[in-house]
mmCIF file of C-alpha atoms in Angstrom:
data_model
loop_
_atom_site.group_PDB
_atom_site.id
_atom_site.type_symbol
_atom_site.label_atom_id
_atom_site.label_comp_id
_atom_site.label_asym_id
_atom_site.label_seq_id
_atom_site.Cartn_x
_atom_site.Cartn_y
_atom_site.Cartn_z
ATOM 1 C CA MET R 1 202.216 -143.985 -126.054
ATOM 2 C CA LYS R 2 201.849 -145.895 -122.802
ATOM 3 C CA ARG R 3 205.128 -147.690 -123.480
ATOM 4 C CA HIS R 4 206.807 -144.299 -123.741
ATOM 5 C CA PHE R 5 205.290 -143.345 -120.369
ATOM 6 C CA MET R 6 206.601 -146.537 -118.749
ATOM 7 C CA ALA R 7 210.035 -145.975 -120.287
ATOM 8 C CA ILE R 8 210.187 -142.612 -118.540
ATOM 9 C CA MET R 9 209.144 -144.062 -115.169
ATOM 10 C CA ARG R 10 211.403 -147.131 -115.319
ATOM 11 C CA PRO R 11 214.587 -146.580 -113.288
ATOM 12 C CA SER R 12 217.962 -147.056 -114.922
ATOM 13 C CA LYS R 13 219.603 -150.417 -114.251
ATOM 14 C CA ASP R 14 222.606 -148.622 -112.777
ATOM 15 C CA ILE R 15 220.540 -147.056 -109.990
ATOM 16 C CA LEU R 16 217.767 -149.656 -109.698
ATOM 17 C CA LEU R 17 219.238 -151.207 -106.552
ATOM 18 C CA PHE R 18 219.438 -147.807 -104.889
ATOM 19 C CA PHE R 19 215.816 -147.058 -105.734
ATOM 20 C CA VAL R 20 214.672 -150.467 -104.475
ATOM 21 C CA LEU R 21 216.463 -150.005 -101.158
ATOM 22 C CA LEU R 22 215.058 -146.497 -100.880
ATOM 23 C CA GLY R 23 211.548 -147.836 -101.548
ATOM 24 C CA ILE R 24 211.925 -150.537 -98.893
ATOM 25 C CA ILE R 25 213.121 -148.008 -96.321
ATOM 26 C CA ALA R 26 210.290 -145.593 -97.161
ATOM 27 C CA THR R 27 207.704 -148.383 -96.904
ATOM 28 C CA TYR R 28 209.203 -149.523 -93.600
ATOM 29 C CA PHE R 29 208.913 -146.075 -92.047
ATOM 30 C CA ALA R 30 205.430 -145.636 -93.507
ATOM 31 C CA SER R 31 204.336 -148.792 -91.698
ATOM 32 C CA TRP R 32 205.232 -147.098 -88.403
ATOM 33 C CA LEU R 33 203.290 -143.934 -89.104
ATOM 34 C CA PRO R 34 200.121 -143.568 -87.046
ATOM 35 C CA ASP R 35 196.813 -144.028 -88.802
ATOM 36 C CA ILE R 36 195.161 -140.807 -89.906
ATOM 37 C CA ALA R 37 191.569 -140.181 -88.861
ATOM 38 C CA VAL R 38 189.220 -139.070 -91.641
ATOM 39 C CA ILE R 39 187.839 -135.683 -90.642
ATOM 40 C CA GLY R 40 184.127 -135.774 -89.930
ATOM 41 C CA ILE R 41 183.852 -139.560 -89.992
ATOM 42 C CA GLU R 42 184.160 -141.044 -86.539
ATOM 43 C CA GLY R 43 186.124 -144.263 -86.274
ATOM 44 C CA SER R 44 187.480 -144.168 -89.829
ATOM 45 C CA ARG R 45 191.266 -144.265 -90.124
ATOM 46 C CA ILE R 46 193.741 -144.385 -93.002
ATOM 47 C CA SER R 47 196.823 -146.615 -93.023
ATOM 48 C CA SER R 48 199.737 -144.851 -94.729
ATOM 49 C CA VAL R 49 201.435 -148.056 -95.847
ATOM 50 C CA VAL R 50 198.569 -148.865 -98.237
ATOM 51 C CA SER R 51 199.446 -145.765 -100.246
ATOM 52 C CA PHE R 52 203.041 -146.936 -100.468
ATOM 53 C CA SER R 53 201.995 -150.375 -101.699
ATOM 54 C CA ALA R 54 200.188 -148.810 -104.651
ATOM 55 C CA LEU R 55 203.044 -146.351 -105.132
ATOM 56 C CA ASN R 56 205.686 -149.093 -105.172
ATOM 57 C CA GLY R 57 203.838 -151.047 -107.815
ATOM 58 C CA MET R 58 203.403 -148.009 -110.056
ATOM 59 C CA ILE R 59 207.065 -147.051 -109.793
ATOM 60 C CA PHE R 60 208.951 -150.352 -109.641
ATOM 61 C CA GLY R 61 206.750 -152.601 -111.778
ATOM 62 C CA PRO R 62 205.220 -156.061 -111.258
ATOM 63 C CA ILE R 63 208.422 -157.715 -110.017
ATOM 64 C CA PHE R 64 210.193 -155.212 -107.796
ATOM 65 C CA GLY R 65 207.022 -153.391 -106.701
ATOM 66 C CA PRO R 66 205.591 -156.307 -104.677
ATOM 67 C CA ILE R 67 209.083 -157.149 -103.393
ATOM 68 C CA VAL R 68 209.580 -153.606 -102.085
ATOM 69 C CA SER R 69 206.148 -153.542 -100.420
ATOM 70 C CA PHE R 70 206.504 -156.961 -98.821
ATOM 71 C CA SER R 71 210.068 -156.297 -97.649
ATOM 72 C CA GLY R 72 209.136 -152.972 -96.060
ATOM 73 C CA VAL R 73 206.176 -154.420 -94.156
ATOM 74 C CA LEU R 74 208.141 -157.555 -93.246
ATOM 75 C CA LEU R 75 210.900 -155.427 -91.717
ATOM 76 C CA HIS R 76 208.229 -153.733 -89.663
ATOM 77 C CA GLY R 77 207.092 -157.123 -88.371
ATOM 78 C CA LEU R 78 210.623 -158.301 -87.610
ATOM 79 C CA SER R 79 211.360 -155.140 -85.640
ATOM 80 C CA ASN R 80 208.063 -155.333 -83.777
ATOM 81 C CA PRO R 81 207.823 -158.553 -81.719
ATOM 82 C CA SER R 82 204.163 -157.983 -80.931
ATOM 83 C CA PHE R 83 203.372 -158.298 -84.633
ATOM 84 C CA PHE R 84 203.773 -162.079 -84.508
ATOM 85 C CA GLU R 85 201.584 -162.271 -81.421
ATOM 86 C CA LYS R 86 198.614 -161.079 -83.429
ATOM 87 C CA ASP R 87 196.046 -163.332 -85.072
ATOM 88 C CA THR R 88 196.533 -165.030 -88.428
ATOM 89 C CA PHE R 89 194.675 -162.345 -90.365
ATOM 90 C CA HIS R 90 197.065 -159.595 -89.229
ATOM 91 C CA ILE R 91 200.117 -161.777 -89.844
ATOM 92 C CA ILE R 92 199.145 -162.406 -93.479
ATOM 93 C CA SER R 93 198.133 -158.770 -94.022
ATOM 94 C CA PRO R 94 201.455 -157.971 -95.820
ATOM 95 C CA LEU R 95 200.179 -160.167 -98.649
ATOM 96 C CA PHE R 96 197.396 -157.652 -99.240
ATOM 97 C CA THR R 97 199.973 -154.923 -99.838
ATOM 98 C CA VAL R 98 201.747 -157.228 -102.288
ATOM 99 C CA PHE R 99 198.457 -157.745 -104.101
ATOM 100 C CA SER R 100 197.946 -153.987 -104.274
ATOM 101 C CA SER R 101 201.438 -153.399 -105.704
ATOM 102 C CA LEU R 102 201.052 -156.151 -108.281
ATOM 103 C CA THR R 103 197.661 -154.894 -109.468
ATOM 104 C CA GLY R 104 198.869 -151.310 -109.855
ATOM 105 C CA ALA R 105 202.046 -152.406 -111.628
ATOM 106 C CA LEU R 106 200.185 -154.561 -114.132
ATOM 107 C CA LEU R 107 197.731 -151.796 -114.943
ATOM 108 C CA ILE R 108 200.329 -149.092 -115.457
ATOM 109 C CA SER R 109 202.374 -151.425 -117.671
ATOM 110 C CA GLY R 110 199.339 -152.067 -119.874
ATOM 111 C CA ARG R 111 198.659 -155.658 -118.790
ATOM 112 C CA LYS R 112 195.015 -154.953 -118.124
ATOM 113 C CA LYS R 113 193.694 -158.473 -118.693
ATOM 114 C CA VAL R 114 196.041 -160.014 -116.134
ATOM 115 C CA ALA R 115 195.323 -157.216 -113.663
ATOM 116 C CA LEU R 116 191.574 -157.651 -114.145
ATOM 117 C CA THR R 117 191.830 -161.400 -113.571
ATOM 118 C CA LEU R 118 193.714 -160.923 -110.296
ATOM 119 C CA TYR R 119 191.387 -158.136 -109.190
ATOM 120 C CA ALA R 120 188.340 -160.296 -109.899
ATOM 121 C CA ILE R 121 189.485 -163.217 -107.723
ATOM 122 C CA PRO R 122 188.797 -161.674 -104.269
ATOM 123 C CA LEU R 123 185.881 -159.733 -105.730
ATOM 124 C CA LEU R 124 184.108 -162.910 -106.847
ATOM 125 C CA ALA R 125 185.235 -164.765 -103.726
ATOM 126 C CA TRP R 126 183.292 -162.196 -101.706
ATOM 127 C CA TYR R 127 180.055 -163.795 -102.880
ATOM 128 C CA VAL R 128 181.130 -167.267 -101.775
ATOM 129 C CA PHE R 129 180.407 -166.330 -98.164
ATOM 130 C CA PRO R 130 176.885 -165.898 -96.755
ATOM 131 C CA THR R 131 177.761 -162.457 -95.368
ATOM 132 C CA GLY R 132 179.115 -161.426 -98.762
ATOM 133 C CA ARG R 133 175.894 -162.457 -100.440
ATOM 134 C CA ASP R 134 173.834 -160.611 -97.832
ATOM 135 C CA VAL R 135 175.829 -157.449 -98.451
ATOM 136 C CA PHE R 136 176.156 -158.059 -102.199
ATOM 137 C CA TYR R 137 176.339 -154.331 -102.887
ATOM 138 C CA TYR R 138 179.372 -153.781 -100.633
ATOM 139 C CA PRO R 139 182.000 -153.823 -103.461
ATOM 140 C CA TRP R 140 180.041 -151.234 -105.461
ATOM 141 C CA TYR R 141 182.917 -148.762 -105.471
ATOM 142 C CA HIS R 142 185.419 -151.412 -106.590
ATOM 143 C CA VAL R 143 183.297 -152.187 -109.647
ATOM 144 C CA LEU R 144 182.539 -148.524 -110.378
ATOM 145 C CA VAL R 145 186.190 -147.433 -110.379
ATOM 146 C CA LEU R 146 187.168 -150.392 -112.546
ATOM 147 C CA ALA R 147 184.459 -149.552 -115.099
ATOM 148 C CA ILE R 148 185.508 -145.890 -115.168
ATOM 149 C CA PHE R 149 189.140 -146.888 -115.706
ATOM 150 C CA PHE R 150 188.421 -149.043 -118.736
ATOM 151 C CA LYS R 151 186.097 -146.416 -120.200
ATOM 152 C CA PHE R 152 188.715 -143.701 -119.680
ATOM 153 C CA ASP R 153 191.544 -145.891 -120.984
ATOM 154 C CA ASN R 154 189.679 -146.708 -124.185
ATOM 155 C CA LYS R 155 188.819 -143.067 -124.843
ATOM 156 C CA TYR R 156 191.928 -141.207 -123.686
ATOM 157 C CA GLY R 157 194.656 -143.873 -123.371
ATOM 158 C CA ARG R 158 196.524 -142.609 -126.435
ATOM 159 C CA LYS R 159 196.622 -139.034 -125.117
ATOM 160 C CA ILE R 160 198.383 -139.804 -121.837
ATOM 161 C CA ASN R 161 201.710 -138.291 -122.897
ATOM 162 C CA SER R 162 200.189 -135.232 -124.546
ATOM 163 C CA SER R 163 198.096 -133.952 -121.646
ATOM 164 C CA LYS R 164 199.061 -133.583 -118.003
ATOM 165 C CA GLY R 165 195.412 -133.503 -117.002
ATOM 166 C CA ILE R 166 194.695 -136.840 -118.668
ATOM 167 C CA LEU R 167 197.877 -138.276 -117.156
ATOM 168 C CA VAL R 168 196.846 -137.270 -113.619
ATOM 169 C CA ILE R 169 193.391 -138.812 -114.003
ATOM 170 C CA TYR R 170 194.882 -141.965 -115.503
ATOM 171 C CA LEU R 171 197.355 -142.332 -112.638
ATOM 172 C CA TYR R 172 194.626 -141.636 -110.093
ATOM 173 C CA LEU R 173 192.387 -144.374 -111.494
ATOM 174 C CA ILE R 174 195.248 -146.876 -111.432
ATOM 175 C CA ALA R 175 196.156 -145.918 -107.869
ATOM 176 C CA SER R 176 192.488 -146.202 -106.870
ATOM 177 C CA ILE R 177 192.215 -149.733 -108.263
ATOM 178 C CA ALA R 178 195.476 -150.681 -106.531
ATOM 179 C CA VAL R 179 194.334 -149.533 -103.079
ATOM 180 C CA LEU R 180 190.906 -151.067 -103.677
ATOM 181 C CA ALA R 181 192.574 -154.373 -104.527
ATOM 182 C CA ASP R 182 194.151 -154.318 -101.079
ATOM 183 C CA HIS R 183 190.771 -153.462 -99.578
ATOM 184 C CA ILE R 184 188.679 -156.177 -101.227
ATOM 185 C CA ALA R 185 191.375 -158.795 -100.592
ATOM 186 C CA GLY R 186 191.449 -157.841 -96.919
ATOM 187 C CA SER R 187 187.667 -157.662 -96.619
ATOM 188 C CA THR R 188 187.173 -161.064 -98.232
ATOM 189 C CA ALA R 189 189.922 -162.650 -96.143
ATOM 190 C CA ALA R 190 188.343 -161.187 -93.007
ATOM 191 C CA LEU R 191 185.227 -163.268 -93.689
ATOM 192 C CA ILE R 192 187.400 -166.381 -93.349
ATOM 193 C CA PHE R 193 188.935 -165.492 -89.991
ATOM 194 C CA TYR R 194 186.171 -163.515 -88.284
ATOM 195 C CA ASP R 195 182.469 -163.874 -87.698
ATOM 196 C CA LEU R 196 181.451 -160.575 -89.249
ATOM 197 C CA THR R 197 177.853 -159.513 -89.652
ATOM 198 C CA PRO R 198 176.353 -157.662 -92.621
ATOM 199 C CA ALA R 199 175.645 -154.709 -90.338
ATOM 200 C CA MET R 200 179.383 -154.191 -89.771
ATOM 201 C CA PHE R 201 180.000 -153.774 -93.502
ATOM 202 C CA ASN R 202 176.961 -151.546 -93.928
ATOM 203 C CA LYS R 203 178.470 -149.108 -91.419
ATOM 204 C CA VAL R 204 181.491 -148.481 -93.644
ATOM 205 C CA ILE R 205 179.959 -148.872 -97.082
ATOM 206 C CA LEU R 206 180.130 -145.109 -97.678
ATOM 207 C CA VAL R 207 183.274 -144.587 -95.645
ATOM 208 C CA TYR R 208 185.779 -146.816 -97.432
ATOM 209 C CA PRO R 209 185.415 -145.014 -100.803
ATOM 210 C CA ILE R 210 186.498 -141.772 -99.121
ATOM 211 C CA GLU R 211 189.357 -143.496 -97.347
ATOM 212 C CA ARG R 212 190.612 -145.224 -100.492
ATOM 213 C CA SER R 213 190.246 -142.064 -102.569
ATOM 214 C CA ILE R 214 192.554 -140.181 -100.204
ATOM 215 C CA LEU R 215 195.097 -142.994 -100.277
ATOM 216 C CA ALA R 216 195.009 -143.072 -104.077
ATOM 217 C CA LEU R 217 195.460 -139.305 -104.277
ATOM 218 C CA PHE R 218 198.673 -139.507 -102.229
ATOM 219 C CA SER R 219 200.158 -142.136 -104.549
ATOM 220 C CA THR R 220 199.039 -140.255 -107.651
ATOM 221 C CA LEU R 221 200.708 -136.986 -106.666
ATOM 222 C CA ILE R 222 204.056 -138.649 -105.950
ATOM 223 C CA VAL R 223 204.076 -140.655 -109.191
ATOM 224 C CA PHE R 224 203.049 -137.587 -111.193
ATOM 225 C CA VAL R 225 205.861 -135.499 -109.688
ATOM 226 C CA LEU R 226 208.344 -138.295 -110.427
ATOM 227 C CA PHE R 227 207.076 -138.480 -113.992
ATOM 228 C CA LEU R 228 207.636 -134.736 -114.475
ATOM 229 C CA MET R 229 211.139 -135.021 -112.995
ATOM 230 C CA PHE R 230 212.153 -137.950 -115.197
ATOM 231 C CA HIS R 231 210.560 -136.307 -118.226
ATOM 232 C CA ALA R 232 212.533 -133.097 -117.630
ATOM 233 C CA ILE R 233 215.761 -135.087 -117.191
ATOM 234 C CA LEU R 234 215.159 -136.971 -120.436
ATOM 235 C CA GLN R 235 214.479 -133.702 -122.264
ATOM 236 C CA ASP R 236 217.759 -132.249 -120.961
ATOM 237 C CA ILE R 237 219.604 -135.402 -122.032
ATOM 238 C CA THR R 238 218.005 -135.229 -125.477
ATOM 239 C CA THR R 239 218.949 -131.557 -125.804
ATOM 240 C CA PHE R 240 222.514 -132.287 -124.696
ATOM 241 C CA GLU R 241 222.829 -135.179 -127.136
ATOM 242 C CA GLY R 242 221.497 -132.965 -129.922
ATOM 243 C CA LYS R 243 224.042 -130.231 -129.198
ATOM 244 C CA ALA R 244 226.832 -132.800 -128.923
ATOM 245 C CA ARG R 245 225.796 -134.243 -132.281
ATOM 246 C CA GLU R 246 225.824 -130.773 -133.866
ATOM 247 C CA ILE R 247 229.289 -130.032 -132.483
ATOM 248 C CA LYS R 248 230.543 -133.403 -133.715
ATOM 249 C CA GLU R 249 229.097 -132.836 -137.182
ATOM 250 C CA ASP R 250 230.571 -129.326 -137.369
ATOM 251 C CA THR R 251 233.967 -130.637 -136.241
ATOM 252 C CA ILE R 252 233.923 -133.422 -138.814
ATOM 253 C CA GLU R 253 232.851 -131.026 -141.552
ATOM 254 C CA GLU R 254 235.555 -128.534 -140.608
ATOM 255 C CA TYR R 255 238.156 -131.306 -140.480
ATOM 256 C CA MET R 256 237.130 -132.652 -143.876
ATOM 257 C CA GLN R 257 237.247 -129.241 -145.483
ATOM 258 C CA THR R 258 240.667 -128.504 -143.996
ATOM 259 C CA GLU R 259 242.177 -131.811 -145.019
ATOM 260 C CA ILE R 260 240.655 -131.666 -148.502
ATOM 261 C CA LYS R 261 242.102 -128.178 -148.978
ATOM 262 C CA LYS R 262 245.498 -129.431 -147.862
ATOM 263 C CA ILE R 263 245.343 -132.364 -150.247
ATOM 264 C CA LEU R 264 244.229 -130.168 -153.123
ATOM 265 C CA GLY R 265 246.940 -127.633 -152.221
ATOM 266 C CA ASN R 266 249.630 -130.279 -152.228
ATOM 267 C CA LYS R 267 248.498 -131.586 -155.608
ATOM 268 C CA GLY R 268 248.566 -128.061 -156.989
ATOM 269 C CA ASN R 269 252.135 -127.533 -155.811
ATOM 270 C CA ARG R 270 253.224 -130.693 -157.557
#
């Protein structure tokens, strides 16, 4: 069933290049959008490009998804000279969007074991650092969402194509893991480049789940709408092919009957 879902979402080879270019352009412009402040939570802001990294992976797959995300953010850097004047952490930040795209793409294509392995690397690396061990509970939401995904996938995975409600939840969980992959990779990398205290992570321990949930919701809605569009197009194509087949069969039958009658008529005249 999941293969059928991916077949619907996979772009045709004839228009793949157009979609890839469109994705790169959309990601590029998203990287310029101002951060959105979370209402009621002072100091918390949402980066739009993170949503596009998850979105790209879910639409374009594990090869083109990361390429689209990286290319879009890289174009932003090339067109913004001050980007390369920033510290090392900010310069390598496009890699976090690539990681997000790859994780989402692997999950939606059913390669859960590979996705889990990649997702676990920065998650386990968190505990290598003293600050990570002090705030051992910081990735609680990352683990919770992952557990819910596997529970939901095992119970409802075969019903994805038969229920829009199940499909939306499934897409939302994948998008959530994708944006959380970006988050844990960035948080763990930050421990390498900055001297961060446990108190700094405690301040946002209840904020980042809200932030990531909003980002995941944005990606989910777009992918769901695209799914409905492609599904409707495929249904129209199937209907058209069915009618064309009926017309062809009727034409062949009519032709056979006419020719047979002619042949029989000619024999009778002889």
